[in-house]
Amino acid sequence: MTPLYEGKAKRMWTTGNPDTLRMEFKDDATAFDGKKKAVFESKGRLNCAISTLIYGLLDKEGVPTHFVRQIDETNVEVKKVEILMVEVIVRNLAAGNFTRRTGIPEGTPFTQPVVEFSYKSDEHGDPLINEDYIREMGLATPAELAHLRESALKVNGLLGAFFARCGLKLVDFKLEFGRLAKDPSQIVLADEISPDGCRLWDLKTGEKMDKDRFRRDLGNVMEAYGEVLKRVKQQLA
Ligand code: 5GP
């Protein structure tokens, strides 16, 4: 059987239900537009578990999402959506591309969260785009974009508070959204929420507990993901 779609970290499969898909978390890790590659045993399982718990929390808080249920250790069932080709990034502290673009030192806090958009296109290297680009490229309507921004800030508030209870600082993260196949007027949160797409720093030690350990060759990548899962589980118990 071939997947419907294979991305860098996940595969999408059909299910018996025309309205849902199976999302499989792979052990593959990539960074720098796929130029850096590795396989980490257990990454799929850890991200599947973390993402499932986070989606449960968001669902309880009334955030509409694609998530249906966890199927097994590395698979979840999700509602079929048309993914918007806009990635929404929320930043609470300077890091990563913000630091690279501005020279503002890593760890500098912001007075308010910074919301930015990038064009979800491997071919173009996920470039930073603004509202005018999004309108002219037809990626989302202005009303949809306003909704993305508002939802992303709501998720930031919820996840920032939750991770703080886990002893983790939510530095920044990337979200993806999709239009429900069944009713395209409804936009829901899609993709995974895991240390692959969030920067998380230990509140006490400042240690990086996310994919930057892989990007920067800091070692103990899966140990950090495992620690994030342990704290998330403990907090939700
Ligand atoms: P930056 O733009 O600083 O590289 O990333 C900001 C945040 O968004 C980081 O938490 C990073 O992990 C996440 N992010 C940005 N682009 C991607 C992407 O294409 N895939 C994943 N998994 N995360 C991303």
Coordinates of C-alpha atoms and ligand atoms in Angstrom, one line a residue:
M1 CA 0.0 0.0 0.0
T2 CA 1.3 3.5 -0.7
P3 CA 0.5 6.5 1.4
L4 CA -1.8 9.2 0.1
Y5 CA 1.0 11.7 0.9
E6 CA 4.4 11.4 2.5
G7 CA 6.0 14.4 4.1
K8 CA 9.3 14.7 5.9
A9 CA 8.1 13.6 9.3
K10 CA 4.7 12.0 8.6
R11 CA 2.7 9.8 6.2
M12 CA -1.0 10.3 5.5
W13 CA -3.1 7.2 4.8
T14 CA -6.7 6.6 3.9
T15 CA -9.1 4.9 6.3
G16 CA -12.4 3.1 5.8
N17 CA -14.0 6.5 6.5
P18 CA -14.0 9.0 3.6
D19 CA -14.0 11.9 6.1
T20 CA -10.9 10.9 8.0
L21 CA -7.2 10.0 7.4
R22 CA -4.6 8.2 9.4
M23 CA -1.6 10.3 10.2
E24 CA 1.6 8.2 10.9
F25 CA 4.5 9.8 12.7
K26 CA 7.9 8.7 11.3
D27 CA 11.2 8.5 13.1
D28 CA 12.8 10.7 10.4
A29 CA 14.1 14.1 11.4
T30 CA 15.0 16.9 9.0
A31 CA 16.2 20.4 9.4
F32 CA 17.3 23.3 7.2
D33 CA 14.8 22.6 4.4
G34 CA 15.6 18.9 4.5
K35 CA 19.3 19.4 4.0
K36 CA 20.1 17.8 7.4
K37 CA 18.6 14.4 7.9
A38 CA 18.7 11.7 10.6
V39 CA 16.5 8.9 12.0
F40 CA 15.8 8.8 15.7
E41 CA 14.3 5.6 17.1
S42 CA 11.2 6.5 19.1
K43 CA 10.7 10.0 17.6
G44 CA 7.5 8.9 16.0
R45 CA 6.1 7.3 19.1
L46 CA 7.2 10.3 21.4
N47 CA 5.7 13.0 19.0
C48 CA 2.5 11.0 18.5
A49 CA 2.1 10.7 22.3
I50 CA 2.9 14.4 23.0
S51 CA 0.7 15.7 20.1
T52 CA -2.2 13.5 21.2
L53 CA -2.0 14.9 24.7
I54 CA -1.7 18.5 23.5
Y55 CA -4.6 18.1 21.1
G56 CA -6.7 16.7 24.0
L57 CA -5.9 19.8 26.0
L58 CA -6.8 22.1 23.2
D59 CA -10.0 20.3 22.5
K60 CA -11.1 20.7 26.1
E61 CA -10.4 24.4 25.8
G62 CA -12.7 24.6 22.8
V63 CA -10.1 24.9 20.0
P64 CA -11.4 23.3 16.8
T65 CA -8.9 20.7 15.6
H66 CA -8.5 17.9 13.1
F67 CA -7.8 15.4 15.8
V68 CA -10.1 12.4 16.2
R69 CA -8.3 9.7 18.2
Q70 CA -5.0 8.0 18.7
I71 CA -5.0 4.6 16.9
D72 CA -1.7 3.2 18.2
E73 CA 1.8 4.3 19.3
T74 CA 2.6 6.1 16.0
N75 CA -0.8 6.7 14.4
V76 CA -3.7 9.0 14.9
E77 CA -7.0 9.4 13.1
V78 CA -7.6 13.0 11.9
K79 CA -10.4 14.7 10.0
K80 CA -9.7 15.2 6.3
V81 CA -8.7 18.8 5.6
E82 CA -7.3 20.9 2.8
I83 CA -4.1 22.2 4.4
L84 CA -3.7 26.0 4.0
M85 CA -0.3 26.7 2.5
V86 CA 0.4 29.2 5.2
E87 CA 2.4 28.3 8.3
V88 CA 1.6 30.5 11.3
I89 CA 4.5 31.0 13.7
V90 CA 4.1 32.6 17.1
R91 CA 7.1 33.8 19.1
N92 CA 7.3 34.8 22.7
L93 CA 11.1 35.2 22.9
A94 CA 13.7 35.9 20.2
A95 CA 15.2 32.8 18.7
G96 CA 15.9 31.0 15.5
N97 CA 15.0 33.0 12.3
F98 CA 14.0 36.0 14.3
T99 CA 17.5 36.3 15.8
R100 CA 19.1 35.5 12.4
R101 CA 17.0 38.2 10.7
T102 CA 17.3 40.9 13.3
G103 CA 20.4 40.3 15.4
I104 CA 18.3 40.6 18.5
P105 CA 19.9 38.1 20.9
E106 CA 18.4 34.7 21.5
G107 CA 16.2 34.7 24.6
T108 CA 15.2 38.4 24.4
P109 CA 11.5 38.5 25.6
F110 CA 8.9 40.3 23.5
T111 CA 6.4 42.8 25.0
Q112 CA 3.7 41.0 23.0
P113 CA 3.7 37.8 21.0
V114 CA 5.0 38.1 17.5
V115 CA 2.9 36.4 14.9
E116 CA 4.4 35.7 11.5
F117 CA 3.4 33.8 8.4
S118 CA 5.5 31.7 6.0
Y119 CA 4.6 30.1 2.6
K120 CA 4.5 26.4 3.1
S121 CA 6.6 25.4 0.2
D122 CA 9.7 23.3 0.4
E123 CA 10.6 24.3 -3.1
H124 CA 10.8 28.0 -2.0
G125 CA 12.3 27.3 1.4
D126 CA 9.2 28.3 3.5
P127 CA 9.8 32.0 3.0
L128 CA 8.4 34.7 5.3
I129 CA 5.4 36.3 3.8
N130 CA 2.9 39.0 4.9
E131 CA -0.9 39.5 4.8
D132 CA -0.6 41.2 1.3
Y133 CA 1.3 38.2 -0.1
I134 CA -1.3 35.8 1.4
R135 CA -4.2 37.7 -0.2
E136 CA -2.5 38.1 -3.6
M137 CA -1.3 34.5 -3.6
G138 CA -4.8 33.4 -2.8
L139 CA -3.6 31.3 0.2
A140 CA -6.3 32.5 2.5
T141 CA -9.0 35.2 2.5
P142 CA -8.5 38.2 4.8
A143 CA -11.3 36.8 7.0
E144 CA -9.6 33.4 7.2
L145 CA -6.3 35.1 8.0
A146 CA -7.8 37.1 10.8
H147 CA -9.1 33.8 12.2
L148 CA -5.7 32.1 11.9
R149 CA -4.1 35.0 13.8
E150 CA -6.7 34.9 16.5
S151 CA -6.6 31.1 16.9
A152 CA -2.8 31.1 17.0
L153 CA -2.7 33.7 19.8
K154 CA -5.4 31.7 21.7
V155 CA -3.3 28.5 21.3
N156 CA -0.2 30.5 22.4
G157 CA -2.0 31.6 25.6
L158 CA -3.2 28.1 26.4
L159 CA 0.1 26.3 25.6
G160 CA 2.3 28.9 27.2
A161 CA 0.5 28.5 30.5
F162 CA 0.4 24.7 30.2
F163 CA 4.1 24.3 29.4
A164 CA 4.9 26.7 32.2
R165 CA 3.2 24.3 34.5
C166 CA 5.5 21.6 33.0
G167 CA 8.5 23.7 33.9
L168 CA 9.0 24.6 30.2
K169 CA 9.2 28.0 28.5
L170 CA 7.3 28.1 25.2
V171 CA 9.7 30.2 23.1
D172 CA 8.0 29.8 19.7
F173 CA 6.1 27.4 17.6
K174 CA 4.6 26.7 14.2
L175 CA 1.0 25.9 13.5
E176 CA -0.8 24.7 10.4
F177 CA -4.5 24.9 9.7
G178 CA -6.8 23.2 7.3
R179 CA -10.3 23.6 5.8
L180 CA -12.5 20.7 6.7
A181 CA -13.2 18.5 3.6
K182 CA -16.7 18.1 4.8
D183 CA -17.3 21.8 5.3
P184 CA -14.6 24.0 3.9
S185 CA -16.1 27.1 5.7
Q186 CA -14.7 25.5 8.9
I187 CA -11.0 26.0 9.6
V188 CA -9.4 23.7 12.1
L189 CA -5.9 23.3 13.7
A190 CA -4.1 20.6 11.8
D191 CA -0.6 18.9 11.7
E192 CA 1.2 17.8 14.9
I193 CA 2.1 19.8 18.0
S194 CA 5.4 18.4 19.3
P195 CA 9.0 19.4 20.1
D196 CA 9.6 19.2 16.3
G197 CA 7.7 22.4 15.8
C198 CA 8.0 24.2 19.1
R199 CA 11.0 25.6 20.9
L200 CA 10.8 24.6 24.6
W201 CA 13.4 25.6 27.2
D202 CA 13.7 24.2 30.7
L203 CA 12.5 27.0 33.0
K204 CA 15.2 26.3 35.6
T205 CA 18.2 25.5 33.5
G206 CA 17.4 27.1 30.2
E207 CA 18.3 23.8 28.5
K208 CA 16.8 23.3 25.0
M209 CA 14.2 20.5 25.0
D210 CA 13.2 20.5 21.3
K211 CA 14.4 20.0 17.7
D212 CA 17.2 22.6 18.2
R213 CA 19.1 19.8 19.9
F214 CA 19.2 18.1 16.5
R215 CA 19.6 21.3 14.4
R216 CA 22.6 22.3 16.6
D217 CA 24.1 18.9 17.3
L218 CA 23.5 19.3 21.1
G219 CA 23.0 15.5 21.6
N220 CA 20.4 13.7 23.7
V221 CA 17.6 14.6 21.3
M222 CA 15.2 11.8 22.2
E223 CA 16.1 12.1 25.9
A224 CA 14.8 15.7 25.7
Y225 CA 11.6 14.7 23.8
G226 CA 11.1 11.9 26.4
E227 CA 11.4 14.3 29.2
V228 CA 8.9 16.7 27.6
L229 CA 6.4 13.7 27.3
K230 CA 7.0 12.7 30.9
R231 CA 6.3 16.3 32.1
V232 CA 3.2 16.7 29.9
K233 CA 1.8 13.3 31.1
Q234 CA 2.5 14.2 34.8
Q235 CA 0.8 17.6 34.4
L236 CA -2.3 16.1 32.8
A237 CA -2.5 13.1 35.3
Ligands
5GP1 P1 12.2 29.6 13.0 O1 11.5 30.4 12.0 O2 12.8 30.4 14.1 O3 13.1 28.6 12.4 O4 11.1 28.7 13.7 C1 10.1 29.2 14.6 C2 9.4 28.1 15.2 O5 8.6 27.4 14.3 C3 10.3 27.0 15.8 O6 9.7 26.4 17.0 C4 10.3 25.9 14.7 O7 10.5 24.6 15.2 C5 8.9 26.1 14.1 N1 9.0 25.8 12.6 C6 9.1 26.8 11.6 N2 9.1 26.2 10.4 C7 8.9 24.9 10.6 C8 8.7 23.7 9.8 O8 8.8 23.8 8.5 N3 8.6 22.5 10.4 C9 8.5 22.4 11.7 N4 8.4 21.2 12.3 N5 8.6 23.4 12.6 C10 8.8 24.7 12.0

